[in-house]
Coordinates of C-alpha atoms and ligand atoms in Angstrom, one line a residue:
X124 CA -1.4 18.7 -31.7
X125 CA -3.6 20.3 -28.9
X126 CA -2.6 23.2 -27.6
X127 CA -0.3 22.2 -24.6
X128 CA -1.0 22.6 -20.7
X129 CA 0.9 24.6 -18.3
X130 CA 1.8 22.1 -15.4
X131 CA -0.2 22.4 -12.4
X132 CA -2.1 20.3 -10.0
X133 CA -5.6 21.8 -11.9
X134 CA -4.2 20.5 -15.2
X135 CA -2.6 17.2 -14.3
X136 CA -4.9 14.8 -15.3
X137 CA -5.6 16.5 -18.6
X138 CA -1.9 16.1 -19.7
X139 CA -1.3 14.1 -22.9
X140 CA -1.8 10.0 -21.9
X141 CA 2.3 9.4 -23.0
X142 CA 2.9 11.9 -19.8
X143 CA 3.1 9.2 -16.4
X144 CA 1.5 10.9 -13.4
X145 CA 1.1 10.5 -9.5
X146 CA -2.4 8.7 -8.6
X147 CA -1.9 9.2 -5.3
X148 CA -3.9 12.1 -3.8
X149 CA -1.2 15.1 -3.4
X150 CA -4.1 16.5 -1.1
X151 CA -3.2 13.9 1.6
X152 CA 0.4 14.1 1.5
X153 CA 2.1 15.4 4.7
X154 CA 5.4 16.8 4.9
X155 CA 7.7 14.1 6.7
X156 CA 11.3 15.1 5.1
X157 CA 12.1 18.6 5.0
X158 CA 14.9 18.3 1.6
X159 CA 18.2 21.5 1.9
X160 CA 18.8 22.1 -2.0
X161 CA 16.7 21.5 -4.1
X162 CA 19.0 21.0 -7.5
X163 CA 18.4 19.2 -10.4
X164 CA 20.3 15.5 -8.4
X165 CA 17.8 16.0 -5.6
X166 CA 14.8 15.8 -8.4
X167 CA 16.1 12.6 -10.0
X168 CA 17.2 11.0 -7.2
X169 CA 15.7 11.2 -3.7
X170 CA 12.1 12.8 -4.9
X171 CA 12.1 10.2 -7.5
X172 CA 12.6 7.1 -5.3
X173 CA 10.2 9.0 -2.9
X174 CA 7.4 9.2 -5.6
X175 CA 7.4 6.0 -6.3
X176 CA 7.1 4.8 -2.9
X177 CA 3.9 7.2 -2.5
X178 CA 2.9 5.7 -5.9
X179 CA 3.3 2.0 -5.0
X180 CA 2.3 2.0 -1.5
X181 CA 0.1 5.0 -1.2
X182 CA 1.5 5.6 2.1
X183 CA 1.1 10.0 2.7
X184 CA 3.8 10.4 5.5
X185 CA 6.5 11.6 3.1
X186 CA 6.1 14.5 1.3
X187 CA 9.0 16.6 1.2
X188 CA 9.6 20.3 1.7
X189 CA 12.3 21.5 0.0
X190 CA 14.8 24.4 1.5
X191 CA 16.7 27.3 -0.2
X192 CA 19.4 28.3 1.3
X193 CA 20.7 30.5 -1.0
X194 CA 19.1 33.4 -1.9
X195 CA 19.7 32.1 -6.1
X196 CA 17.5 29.6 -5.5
X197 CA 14.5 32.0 -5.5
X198 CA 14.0 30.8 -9.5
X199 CA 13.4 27.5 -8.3
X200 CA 11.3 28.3 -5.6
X201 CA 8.9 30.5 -7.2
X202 CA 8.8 28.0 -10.7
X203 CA 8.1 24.9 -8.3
X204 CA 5.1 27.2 -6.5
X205 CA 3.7 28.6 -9.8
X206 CA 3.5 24.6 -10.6
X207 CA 2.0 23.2 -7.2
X208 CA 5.5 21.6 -6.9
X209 CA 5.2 19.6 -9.9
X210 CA 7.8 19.0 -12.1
X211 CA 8.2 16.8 -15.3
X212 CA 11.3 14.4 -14.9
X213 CA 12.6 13.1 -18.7
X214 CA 14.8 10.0 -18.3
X215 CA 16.9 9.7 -21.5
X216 CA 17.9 6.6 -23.1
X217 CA 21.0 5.8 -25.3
X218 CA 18.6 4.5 -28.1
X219 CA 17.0 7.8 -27.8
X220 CA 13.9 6.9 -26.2
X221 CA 12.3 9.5 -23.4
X222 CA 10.4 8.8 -21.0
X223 CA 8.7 11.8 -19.2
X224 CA 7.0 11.5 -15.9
X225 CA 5.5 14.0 -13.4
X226 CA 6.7 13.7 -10.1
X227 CA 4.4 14.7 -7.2
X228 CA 6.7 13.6 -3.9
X229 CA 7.8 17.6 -3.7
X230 CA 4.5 19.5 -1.8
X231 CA 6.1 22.6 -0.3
X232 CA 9.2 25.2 -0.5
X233 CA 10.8 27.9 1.4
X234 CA 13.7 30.2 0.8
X235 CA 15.4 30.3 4.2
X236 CA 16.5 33.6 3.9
X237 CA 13.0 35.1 3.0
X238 CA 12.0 33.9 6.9
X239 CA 14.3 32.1 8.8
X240 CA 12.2 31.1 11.7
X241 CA 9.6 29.6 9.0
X242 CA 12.1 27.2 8.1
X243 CA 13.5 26.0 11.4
X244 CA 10.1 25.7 12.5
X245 CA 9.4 23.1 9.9
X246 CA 12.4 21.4 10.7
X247 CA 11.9 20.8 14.7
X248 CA 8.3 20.0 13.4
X249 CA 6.9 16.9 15.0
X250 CA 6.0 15.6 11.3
X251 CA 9.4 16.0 9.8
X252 CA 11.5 13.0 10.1
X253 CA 14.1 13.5 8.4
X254 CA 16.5 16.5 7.1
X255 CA 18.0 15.5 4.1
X256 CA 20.8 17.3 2.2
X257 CA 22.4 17.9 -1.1
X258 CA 24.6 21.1 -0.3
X259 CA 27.2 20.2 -3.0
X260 CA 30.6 18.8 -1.4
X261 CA 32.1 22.5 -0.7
X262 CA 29.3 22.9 1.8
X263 CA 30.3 21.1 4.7
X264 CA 33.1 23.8 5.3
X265 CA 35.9 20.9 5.8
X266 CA 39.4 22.2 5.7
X267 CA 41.3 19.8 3.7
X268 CA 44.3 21.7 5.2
X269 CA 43.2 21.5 8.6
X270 CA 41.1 18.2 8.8
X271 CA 38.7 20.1 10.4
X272 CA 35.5 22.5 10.4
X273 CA 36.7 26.0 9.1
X274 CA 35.3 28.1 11.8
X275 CA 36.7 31.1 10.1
X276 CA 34.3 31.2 8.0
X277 CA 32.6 34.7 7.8
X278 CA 29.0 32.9 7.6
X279 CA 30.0 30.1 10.2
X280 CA 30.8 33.6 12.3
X281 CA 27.6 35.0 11.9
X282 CA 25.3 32.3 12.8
X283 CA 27.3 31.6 16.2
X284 CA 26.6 35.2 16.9
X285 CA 22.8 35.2 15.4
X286 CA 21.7 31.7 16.3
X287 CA 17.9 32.8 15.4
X288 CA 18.5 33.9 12.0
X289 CA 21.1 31.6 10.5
X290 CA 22.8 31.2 6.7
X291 CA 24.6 28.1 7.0
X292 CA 23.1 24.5 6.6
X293 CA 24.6 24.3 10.3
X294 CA 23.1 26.9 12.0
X295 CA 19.6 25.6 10.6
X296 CA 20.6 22.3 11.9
X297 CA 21.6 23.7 15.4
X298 CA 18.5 26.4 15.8
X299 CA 16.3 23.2 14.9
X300 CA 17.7 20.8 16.8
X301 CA 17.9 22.8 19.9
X302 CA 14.1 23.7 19.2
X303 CA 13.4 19.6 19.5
X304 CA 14.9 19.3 22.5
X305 CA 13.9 22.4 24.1
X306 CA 10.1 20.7 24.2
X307 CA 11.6 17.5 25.1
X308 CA 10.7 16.2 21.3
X309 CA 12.7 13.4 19.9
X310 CA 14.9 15.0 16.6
X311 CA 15.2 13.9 13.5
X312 CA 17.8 12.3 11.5
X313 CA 19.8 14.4 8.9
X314 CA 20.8 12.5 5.5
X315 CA 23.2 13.5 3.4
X316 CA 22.7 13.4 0.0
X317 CA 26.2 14.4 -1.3
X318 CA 29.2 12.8 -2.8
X319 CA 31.5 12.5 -0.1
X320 CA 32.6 9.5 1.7
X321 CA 31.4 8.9 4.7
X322 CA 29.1 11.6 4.3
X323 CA 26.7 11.1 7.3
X324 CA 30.0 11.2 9.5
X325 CA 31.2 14.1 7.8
X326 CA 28.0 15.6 8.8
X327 CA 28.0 15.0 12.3
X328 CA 31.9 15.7 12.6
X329 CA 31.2 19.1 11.4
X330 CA 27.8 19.6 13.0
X331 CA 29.4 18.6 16.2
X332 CA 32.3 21.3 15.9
X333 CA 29.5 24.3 14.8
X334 CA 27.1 23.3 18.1
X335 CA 29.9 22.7 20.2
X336 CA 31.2 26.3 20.0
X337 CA 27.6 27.6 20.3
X338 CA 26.1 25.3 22.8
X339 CA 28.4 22.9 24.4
X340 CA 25.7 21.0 26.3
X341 CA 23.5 20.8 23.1
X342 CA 26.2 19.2 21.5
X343 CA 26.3 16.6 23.7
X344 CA 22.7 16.0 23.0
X345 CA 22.9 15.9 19.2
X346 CA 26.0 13.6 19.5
X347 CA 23.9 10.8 21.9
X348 CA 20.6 11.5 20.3
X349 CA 20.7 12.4 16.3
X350 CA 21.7 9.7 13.8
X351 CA 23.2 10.8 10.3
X352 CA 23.7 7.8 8.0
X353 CA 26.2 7.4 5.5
X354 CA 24.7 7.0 2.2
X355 CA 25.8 6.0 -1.8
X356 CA 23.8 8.6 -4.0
X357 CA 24.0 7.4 -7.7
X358 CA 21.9 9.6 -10.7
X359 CA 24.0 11.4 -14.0
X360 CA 21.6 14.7 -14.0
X361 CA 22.7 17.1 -16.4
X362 CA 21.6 20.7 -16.7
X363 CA 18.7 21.3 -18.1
X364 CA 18.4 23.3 -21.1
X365 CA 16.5 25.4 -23.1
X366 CA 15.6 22.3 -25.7
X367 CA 14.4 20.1 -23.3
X368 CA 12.1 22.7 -21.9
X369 CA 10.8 23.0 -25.7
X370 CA 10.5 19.4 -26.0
X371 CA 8.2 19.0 -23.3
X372 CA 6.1 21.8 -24.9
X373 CA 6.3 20.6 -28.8
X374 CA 6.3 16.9 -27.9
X375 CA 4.6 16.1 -25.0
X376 CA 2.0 19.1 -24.6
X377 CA 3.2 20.1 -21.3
X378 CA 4.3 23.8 -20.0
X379 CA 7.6 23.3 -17.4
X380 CA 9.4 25.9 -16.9
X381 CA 11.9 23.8 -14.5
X382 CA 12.0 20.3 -15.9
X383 CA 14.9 17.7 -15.0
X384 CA 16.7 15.6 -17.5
X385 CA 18.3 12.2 -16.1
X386 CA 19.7 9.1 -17.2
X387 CA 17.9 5.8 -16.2
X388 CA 20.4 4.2 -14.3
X389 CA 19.9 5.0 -10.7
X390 CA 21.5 3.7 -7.6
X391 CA 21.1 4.7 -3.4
X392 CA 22.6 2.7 -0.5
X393 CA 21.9 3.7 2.5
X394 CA 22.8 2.5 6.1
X395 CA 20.1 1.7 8.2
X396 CA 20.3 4.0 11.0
X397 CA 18.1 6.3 11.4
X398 CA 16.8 8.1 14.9
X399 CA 12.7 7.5 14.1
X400 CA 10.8 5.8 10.9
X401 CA 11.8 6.1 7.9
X402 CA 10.4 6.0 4.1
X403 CA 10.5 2.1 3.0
X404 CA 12.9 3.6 0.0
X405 CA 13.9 -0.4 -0.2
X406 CA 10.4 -1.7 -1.7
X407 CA 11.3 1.0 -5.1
X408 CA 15.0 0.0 -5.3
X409 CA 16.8 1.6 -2.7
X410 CA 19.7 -0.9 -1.3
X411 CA 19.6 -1.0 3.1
X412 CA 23.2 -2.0 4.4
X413 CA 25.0 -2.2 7.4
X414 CA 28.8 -0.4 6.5
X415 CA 28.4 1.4 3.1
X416 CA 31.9 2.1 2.6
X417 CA 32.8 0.0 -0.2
X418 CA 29.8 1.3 -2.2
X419 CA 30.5 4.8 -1.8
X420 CA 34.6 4.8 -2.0
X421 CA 33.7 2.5 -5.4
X422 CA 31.2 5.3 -6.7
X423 CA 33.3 8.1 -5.9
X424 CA 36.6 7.3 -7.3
X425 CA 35.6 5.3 -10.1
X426 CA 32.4 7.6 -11.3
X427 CA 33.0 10.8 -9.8
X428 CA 36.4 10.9 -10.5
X429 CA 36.1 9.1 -13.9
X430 CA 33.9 12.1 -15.0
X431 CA 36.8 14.7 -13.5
X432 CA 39.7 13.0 -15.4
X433 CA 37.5 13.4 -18.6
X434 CA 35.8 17.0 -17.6
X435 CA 39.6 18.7 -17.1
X436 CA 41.4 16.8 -19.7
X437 CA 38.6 16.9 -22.2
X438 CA 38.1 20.8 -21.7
X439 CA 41.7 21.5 -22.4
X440 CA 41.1 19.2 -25.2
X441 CA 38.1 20.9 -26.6
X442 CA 35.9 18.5 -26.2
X443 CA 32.2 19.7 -24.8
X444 CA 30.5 16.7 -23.0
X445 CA 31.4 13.2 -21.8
X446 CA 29.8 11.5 -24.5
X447 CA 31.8 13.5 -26.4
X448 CA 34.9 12.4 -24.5
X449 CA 34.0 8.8 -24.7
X450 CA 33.2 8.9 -28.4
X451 CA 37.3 9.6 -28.5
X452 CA 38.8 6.5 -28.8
X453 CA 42.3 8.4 -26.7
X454 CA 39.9 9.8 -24.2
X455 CA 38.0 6.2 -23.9
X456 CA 41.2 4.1 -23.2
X457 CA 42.5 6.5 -21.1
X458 CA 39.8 6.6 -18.7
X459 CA 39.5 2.4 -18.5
X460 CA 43.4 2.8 -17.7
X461 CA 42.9 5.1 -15.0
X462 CA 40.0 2.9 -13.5
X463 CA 42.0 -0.3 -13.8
X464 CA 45.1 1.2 -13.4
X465 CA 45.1 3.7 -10.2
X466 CA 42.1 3.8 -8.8
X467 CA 41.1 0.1 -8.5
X468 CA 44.1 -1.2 -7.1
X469 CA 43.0 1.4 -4.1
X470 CA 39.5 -0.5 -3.6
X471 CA 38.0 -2.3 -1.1
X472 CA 36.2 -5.8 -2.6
X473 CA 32.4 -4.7 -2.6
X474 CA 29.8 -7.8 -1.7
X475 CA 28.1 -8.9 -4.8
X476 CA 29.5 -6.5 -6.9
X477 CA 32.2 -7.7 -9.8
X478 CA 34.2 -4.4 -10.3
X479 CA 34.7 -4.8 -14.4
X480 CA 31.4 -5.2 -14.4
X481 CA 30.9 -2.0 -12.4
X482 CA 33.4 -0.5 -14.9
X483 CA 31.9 -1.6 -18.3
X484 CA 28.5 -0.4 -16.7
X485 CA 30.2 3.1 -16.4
X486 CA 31.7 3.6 -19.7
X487 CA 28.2 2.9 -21.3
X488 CA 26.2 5.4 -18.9
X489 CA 29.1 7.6 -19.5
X490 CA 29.0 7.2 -23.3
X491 CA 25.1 7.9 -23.4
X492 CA 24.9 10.4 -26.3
X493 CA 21.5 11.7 -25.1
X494 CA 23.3 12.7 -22.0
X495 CA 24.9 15.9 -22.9
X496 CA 26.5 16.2 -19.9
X497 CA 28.5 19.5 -20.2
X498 CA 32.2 19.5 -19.5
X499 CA 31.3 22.8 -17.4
X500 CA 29.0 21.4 -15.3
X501 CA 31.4 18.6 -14.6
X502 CA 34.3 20.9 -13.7
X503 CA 32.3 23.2 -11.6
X504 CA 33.5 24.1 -8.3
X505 CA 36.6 21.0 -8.7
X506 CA 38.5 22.9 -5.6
X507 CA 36.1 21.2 -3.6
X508 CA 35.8 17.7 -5.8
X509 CA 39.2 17.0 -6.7
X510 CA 40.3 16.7 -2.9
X511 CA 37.4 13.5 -2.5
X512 CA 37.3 12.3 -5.7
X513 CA 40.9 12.0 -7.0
X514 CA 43.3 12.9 -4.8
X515 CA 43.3 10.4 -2.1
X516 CA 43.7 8.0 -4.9
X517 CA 47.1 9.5 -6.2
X518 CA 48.2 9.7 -2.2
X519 CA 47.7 6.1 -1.4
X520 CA 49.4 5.1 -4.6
X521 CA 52.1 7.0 -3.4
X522 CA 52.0 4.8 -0.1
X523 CA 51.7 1.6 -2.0
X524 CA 54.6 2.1 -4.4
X525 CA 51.5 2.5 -7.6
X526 CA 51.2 4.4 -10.4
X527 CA 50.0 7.8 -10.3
X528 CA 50.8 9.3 -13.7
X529 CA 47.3 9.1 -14.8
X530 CA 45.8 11.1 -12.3
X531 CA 48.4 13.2 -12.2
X532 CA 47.9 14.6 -15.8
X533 CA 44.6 15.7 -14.3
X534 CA 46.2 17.8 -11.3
X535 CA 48.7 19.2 -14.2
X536 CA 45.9 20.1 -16.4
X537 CA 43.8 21.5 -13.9
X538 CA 46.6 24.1 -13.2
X539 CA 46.9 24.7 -17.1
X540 CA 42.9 25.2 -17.0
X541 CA 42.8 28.2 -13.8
X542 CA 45.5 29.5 -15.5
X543 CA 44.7 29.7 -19.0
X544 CA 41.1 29.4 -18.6
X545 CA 41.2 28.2 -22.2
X546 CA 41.1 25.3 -24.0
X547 CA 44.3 24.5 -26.4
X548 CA 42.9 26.6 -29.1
X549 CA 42.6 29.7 -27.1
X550 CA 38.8 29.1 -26.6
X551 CA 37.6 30.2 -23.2
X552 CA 36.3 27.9 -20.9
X553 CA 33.5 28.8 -18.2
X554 CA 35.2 28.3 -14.9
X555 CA 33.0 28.2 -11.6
X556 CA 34.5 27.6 -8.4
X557 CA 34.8 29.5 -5.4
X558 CA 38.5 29.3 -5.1
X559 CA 38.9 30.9 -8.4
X560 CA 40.5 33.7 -7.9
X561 CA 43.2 31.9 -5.4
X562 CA 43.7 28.8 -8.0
X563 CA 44.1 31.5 -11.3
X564 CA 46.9 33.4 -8.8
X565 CA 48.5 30.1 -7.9
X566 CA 48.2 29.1 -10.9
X567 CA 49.4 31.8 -13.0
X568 CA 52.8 31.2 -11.2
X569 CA 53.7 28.0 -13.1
X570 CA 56.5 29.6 -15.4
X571 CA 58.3 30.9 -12.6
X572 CA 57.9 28.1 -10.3
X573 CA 56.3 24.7 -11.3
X574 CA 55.1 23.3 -7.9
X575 CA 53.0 27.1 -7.2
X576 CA 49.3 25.3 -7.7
X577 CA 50.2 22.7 -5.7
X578 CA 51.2 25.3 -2.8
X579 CA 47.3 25.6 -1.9
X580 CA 47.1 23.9 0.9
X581 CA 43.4 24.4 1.5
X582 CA 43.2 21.7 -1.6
X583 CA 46.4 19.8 -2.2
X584 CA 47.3 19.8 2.1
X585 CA 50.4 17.7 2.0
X586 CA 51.2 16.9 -2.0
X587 CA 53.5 18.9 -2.2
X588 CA 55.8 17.8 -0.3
X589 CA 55.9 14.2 -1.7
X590 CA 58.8 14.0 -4.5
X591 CA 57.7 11.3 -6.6
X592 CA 54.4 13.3 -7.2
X593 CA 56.3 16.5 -7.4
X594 CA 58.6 14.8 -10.3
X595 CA 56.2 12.9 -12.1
X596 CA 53.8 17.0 -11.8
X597 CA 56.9 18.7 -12.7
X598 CA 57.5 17.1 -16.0
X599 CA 54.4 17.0 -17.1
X600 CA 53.1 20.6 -16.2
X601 CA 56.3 21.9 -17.7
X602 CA 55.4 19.7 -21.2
X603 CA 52.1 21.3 -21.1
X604 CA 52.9 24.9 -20.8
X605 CA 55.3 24.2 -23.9
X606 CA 53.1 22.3 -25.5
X607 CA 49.1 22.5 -24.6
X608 CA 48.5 19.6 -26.7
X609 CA 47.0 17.2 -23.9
X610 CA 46.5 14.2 -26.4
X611 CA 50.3 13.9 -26.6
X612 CA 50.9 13.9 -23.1
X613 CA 47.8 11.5 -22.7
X614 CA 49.9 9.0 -26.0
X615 CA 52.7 9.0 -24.1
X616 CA 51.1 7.9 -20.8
X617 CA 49.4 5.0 -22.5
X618 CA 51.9 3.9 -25.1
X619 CA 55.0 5.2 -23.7
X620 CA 56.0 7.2 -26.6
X621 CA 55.2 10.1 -28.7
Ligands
LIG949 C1 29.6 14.5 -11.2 C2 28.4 14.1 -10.4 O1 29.5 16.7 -10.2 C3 30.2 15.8 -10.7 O2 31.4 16.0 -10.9 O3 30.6 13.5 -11.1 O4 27.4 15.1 -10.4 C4 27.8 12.8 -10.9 O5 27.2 13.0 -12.2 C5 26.8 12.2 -10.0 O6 27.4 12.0 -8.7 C6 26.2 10.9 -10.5 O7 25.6 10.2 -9.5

């Protein structure tokens, strides 16, 4: 094989032929979305469905410029410029077939901390359209205990007393904003990209609360003039690891040093309501509907959650990756009974969509064994999943008299995993979350008191207080701190014995 080519807009149409490619001219692209993280979802998702659009249609108005906020995401940044913002995207199929294509929708990207004014520029710019977002769900800075925006928040402080040189996502949003109207321009419409329900509303509930305390009459503005629409984002993306990077090198002759690895299901619903134009996402897939509720709530706590129920239960377990789960019969039938038992009885009846089937669908993405999709990556940061994906399903069970041991399990493990921070063997597990510290202290408390993880309000808010969850938690937190041997507990939920 030839030597292979380091992946730049020089070398991209001497890759090998089996590499796909834009044909559009990248020359001609102008940026019309300006994109806030630019993770390995926002690559297979969103700059996928917006390559293809410049690919089909050859229209040039939607290049995106992607944002980092954080000052970590300087590796991305300088990769993606060292590349001409190309990137090679490998879509993995169970029968083991890859597909590898290079996506060319990305055309620019700034690290907002390296010049703030830069980036808020280029997001009151006339050209830019659209803001989109995927700032992970912690990154809205909701209180689950308060229902509100945490404007305690040391960064939240600081950019209501530094407007002009912002850290958060809102004070970008704000200084931008304010920018538009300032020249009388209209503004454009922020997307979120993240897995929360209702997340345009989130956005604009929270947005709201950060302009209102800096500029009351601005706030106004935003509420009458900007339009945030709630979307369904659906991609598996796992990390990407060191042998993919050298499969693109040994097999397909191409340098990347950032690459993205995906499944090929892929799935966005969006409501159509936006405050100018917008991409025509809906000519490469991309479903346009009125209320999207059903689709996300569906997603959320059937997926999302599906893949938290395996990622805490299979870590104690010692079991690496979902496919790994799934290839475990226990783990298999236990997640089907969750689906069917607690968390579909809480769904809304989605147009056009026959739930089982959405179900069956899942199991098989999920038990995709060229997904690696590591356990770790699932569990990160589950202070701020848990509270969307799961626990509103075990509350309004609790309202409706349903079960609840099978999420339950979950919560119990969870407290066994910030404890422990082991598996059942004693092997450690790599736990990233930013309540850490405070869920490894609450935690740790179990022995003496059993209901001391579920005292964190700022996750669980109200649990605590409801005695048929604090039983059914009881029992089994106390069976696993005598016993860490999760499959039993997990026998005895789904055949009632040991
Ligand atoms: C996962 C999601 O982070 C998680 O816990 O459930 O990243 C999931 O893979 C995506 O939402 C799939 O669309």
């Amino acid at each position: 094989m030839k030597e292979s080519l380091r992946l730049n807009q020089q070398n991209l149409y001497r890759l090998p032929a089996r590499v796909a490619r834009p044909t559009y001219d990248r020359s001609r692209v102008k940026v019309g979305i300006v994109h806030i993280g630019v993770g390995g979802f926002h690559r297979s998702h969103q700059a996928f469905y917006t390559d293809e659009l410049m690919e089909t249609t050859g229209t040039t108005e939607w290049g995106i410029c992607g944002v980092g906020l954080r000052d970590a995401d300087r590796k991305i940044g300088d990769i993606l410029k060292k590349q001409d913002h190309l990137y090679s995207l490998i879509v993995k199929h169970p029968g083991g077939q890859m597909e590898t294509r290079v996506i060319g929708s990305l055309i620019d990207f700034m690290l907002s901390c390296d010049d703030p004014a830069a980036v808020i520029a280029r997001m009151a710019h006339p050209e830019t359209k659209i803001v989109s977002l995927t700032i992970t769900e912690g990154g809205y800075n909701f209180s689950p205990a308060t229902g509100e925006f945490d404007l305690k928040n040391p960064d939240v402080r600081h950019d209501l007393a530094n407007p002009m040189l912002p850290r958060t996502i809102f004070g970008y949003l704000t200084a931008s904003l304010q920018q538009c109207r300032s020249v009388g321009r209209p503004p454009f419409t922020v997307q979120s990209c993240d897995n929360i329900q209702h997340n345009g509303d989130m956005t604009r509930r929270m947005l709201l609360a950060f302009a209102a305390k800096q500029d009351p009459e601005l706030a106004r503005w935003i509420e009458r003039e900007v339009c945030f629409p709630n979307a369904m984002v659906d991609r598996i993306t796992p990390v990407t690891t060191p042998s993919d990077i050298e499969y693109l090198d040994t097999e397909c002759g191409v340098k990347d040093e950032w690459p993205v690895t995906c499944e090929p299901f892929i799935q966005w619903v969006i409501e159509d309501h936006f405050c100018g134009a917008r991409p025509a996402w809906e000519t490469v897939g991309a479903q346009f509907v009125p209320d999207v509720t059903p689709y996300e709530k569906m997603k959320i706590r059937l997926l999302n959650a599906g893949h938290s129920v395996l990622g805490l239960l299979g870590s104690i377990h010692g079991h690496a990756t979902i496919d790994g789960c799934m290839a475990d019969p226990l783990f298999a039938t236990y997640l089907r009974r969750f689906m069917d038992f607690e968390a579909t009885p809480v769904l809304d009846a989605v147009e056009g969509i026959d739930l089982d089937d959405y179900k069956d669908c899942l199991i098989e993405r999920f038990g995709n064994p060229n997904i690696k999709d590591n356990l770790a990556r699932i569990c990160l940061e589950s202070s701020s999943k848990l509270p969307k994906f799961l626990i509103p399903t075990i509350t309004e069970n609790l309202t409706r008299g349903g079960s609840i041991e099978y999420a339950t399990l979950v919560i119990a493990a969870w407290c066994f995993y910030s404890d422990k921070g082991t598996s059942r063997h004693g092997a450690p597990l790599d736990i990233v979350d930013d309540l850490k510290a405070e869920l490894n202290k609450a935690a740790a408390d179990t022995p003496r008191d059993p209901l001391s993880f579920l005292k964190l309000k700022p996750v669980f808010g109200d649990l605590v207080r409801h005695q048929t969850f604090t039983t059914t938690y009881t029992r089994m937190v106390n069976a696993l701190y005598e016993n860490p041997d999760i499959a039993r507990q997990m026998q005895t939920i789904l055949f009632g014995q040991e």
